[in-house]
Short mmCIF file of C-alpha atoms in Angstrom, two decimals:
data_model
loop_
_atom_site.label_atom_id
_atom_site.label_comp_id
_atom_site.label_asym_id
_atom_site.label_seq_id
_atom_site.Cartn_x
_atom_site.Cartn_y
_atom_site.Cartn_z
CA UNK A 118 38.49 25.58 153.12
CA UNK A 119 38.85 23.11 150.17
CA UNK A 120 40.45 20.52 152.49
CA UNK A 121 37.61 20.82 154.93
CA UNK A 122 34.99 20.59 152.20
CA UNK A 123 36.72 17.45 150.73
CA UNK A 124 36.81 15.84 154.19
CA UNK A 125 33.11 16.60 154.66
CA UNK A 126 32.30 15.02 151.31
CA UNK A 127 34.35 11.95 152.09
CA UNK A 128 32.72 11.60 155.46
CA UNK A 129 29.19 12.00 154.06
CA UNK A 130 29.70 9.37 151.42
CA UNK A 131 31.46 6.96 153.79
CA UNK A 132 28.66 7.28 156.36
CA UNK A 133 25.94 6.87 153.80
CA UNK A 134 27.53 4.02 151.92
CA UNK A 135 26.72 1.20 154.38
CA UNK A 136 23.12 2.29 154.90
CA UNK A 137 22.51 2.76 151.19
CA UNK A 138 24.14 -0.51 150.33
CA UNK A 139 22.05 -2.47 152.86
CA UNK A 140 18.77 -0.78 152.04
CA UNK A 141 19.27 -1.20 148.36
CA UNK A 142 20.59 -4.71 148.31
CA UNK A 143 23.73 -3.55 146.51
CA UNK A 144 27.21 -4.56 147.57
CA UNK A 145 28.52 -1.08 146.84
CA UNK A 146 27.06 2.29 146.18
CA UNK A 147 26.36 3.18 142.60
CA UNK A 148 28.99 5.95 142.29
CA UNK A 149 27.66 7.01 138.93
CA UNK A 150 24.20 7.56 140.44
CA UNK A 151 25.84 9.61 143.23
CA UNK A 152 27.53 11.67 140.61
CA UNK A 153 24.35 12.18 138.69
CA UNK A 154 22.62 13.38 141.87
CA UNK A 155 25.47 15.79 142.60
CA UNK A 156 25.36 17.03 139.00
CA UNK A 157 21.68 17.62 139.10
CA UNK A 158 21.86 19.45 142.44
CA UNK A 159 24.69 21.79 141.25
CA UNK A 160 22.93 22.33 137.88
CA UNK A 161 19.90 23.54 139.76
CA UNK A 162 22.13 25.83 141.87
CA UNK A 163 23.79 27.26 138.77
CA UNK A 164 20.51 27.89 136.93
CA UNK A 165 18.89 29.68 139.93
CA UNK A 166 16.68 27.03 141.46
CA UNK A 167 15.63 28.36 144.88
CA UNK A 168 17.27 26.63 147.85
CA UNK A 169 13.91 25.56 149.33
CA UNK A 170 12.76 23.98 146.08
CA UNK A 171 16.05 22.06 145.88
CA UNK A 172 15.63 20.74 149.40
CA UNK A 173 12.02 19.77 148.59
CA UNK A 174 13.15 17.85 145.54
CA UNK A 175 15.85 15.82 147.28
CA UNK A 176 13.57 14.77 150.10
CA UNK A 177 11.75 12.43 147.68
CA UNK A 178 13.73 9.30 148.54
CA UNK A 179 12.40 6.53 150.69
CA UNK A 180 15.89 5.79 151.92
CA UNK A 181 16.81 8.04 154.87
CA UNK A 182 20.59 7.81 154.24
CA UNK A 183 20.21 8.97 150.63
CA UNK A 184 17.93 11.78 151.66
CA UNK A 185 20.46 12.98 154.30
CA UNK A 186 23.29 12.81 151.84
CA UNK A 187 21.29 14.65 149.20
CA UNK A 188 20.32 17.36 151.67
CA UNK A 189 24.00 17.78 152.58
CA UNK A 190 24.86 17.94 148.83
CA UNK A 191 22.27 20.76 148.41
CA UNK A 192 23.77 22.71 151.33
CA UNK A 193 27.27 22.34 149.90
CA UNK A 194 26.10 23.39 146.44
CA UNK A 195 24.38 26.46 147.77
CA UNK A 196 27.49 27.32 149.71
CA UNK A 197 29.33 27.45 146.39
CA UNK A 198 29.27 30.55 144.14
CA UNK A 199 26.77 30.84 141.30
CA UNK A 200 28.47 31.73 137.99
CA UNK A 201 27.14 33.96 135.27
CA UNK A 202 28.96 32.42 132.30
CA UNK A 203 27.90 29.19 130.78
CA UNK A 204 31.49 27.91 130.96
CA UNK A 205 31.75 28.78 134.65
CA UNK A 206 28.50 27.00 135.38
CA UNK A 207 29.49 23.86 133.41
CA UNK A 208 32.87 23.77 135.19
CA UNK A 209 31.13 24.14 138.64
CA UNK A 210 28.71 21.34 137.81
CA UNK A 211 31.36 18.89 136.57
CA UNK A 212 33.67 19.64 139.48
CA UNK A 213 30.90 19.11 142.02
CA UNK A 214 29.99 15.77 140.42
CA UNK A 215 33.60 14.61 140.33
CA UNK A 216 34.07 15.51 144.06
CA UNK A 217 31.23 13.19 145.06
CA UNK A 218 32.04 10.36 142.61
CA UNK A 219 35.64 10.35 143.78
CA UNK A 220 34.61 10.25 147.42
CA UNK A 221 32.22 7.32 146.53
CA UNK A 222 34.86 5.34 144.73
CA UNK A 223 37.27 5.86 147.62
CA UNK A 224 34.64 4.79 150.17
CA UNK A 225 34.07 1.61 148.17
CA UNK A 226 37.72 0.47 148.01
#
C-alpha cells in the first residue's frame, strides 16, 4: 500500500510539474510551496475539517494543474487515519508534507 501511495504521489507531482511551471513562468515547481500545501491539507484532516470543506478550499486556484494536484492531495489525506494525540497528528502532518516535497524534488531533477 505504501509503495502504491508513493508511486501515486510521484506521478501526481511529475504530471503537474510541467503545467505548473509553464503557467507560473517558473523553471521548476516551488517544492516548498507544494510542501506547505500538503501540510495545510493534512493539518485540516487531523483537526477535523470536513472533506467537502477541504475540497472547496483547494479549488481556489486559477491554475488547473494545481487544483487537480491539490484535490488529489485532499483525497490522499482523507484516506489516511486521523490521530487523537497531538504527537500523532504532528507526525502525520510532517510525513505527508515530506512525501510531497520529496516527490517534487525528484520530479525536478
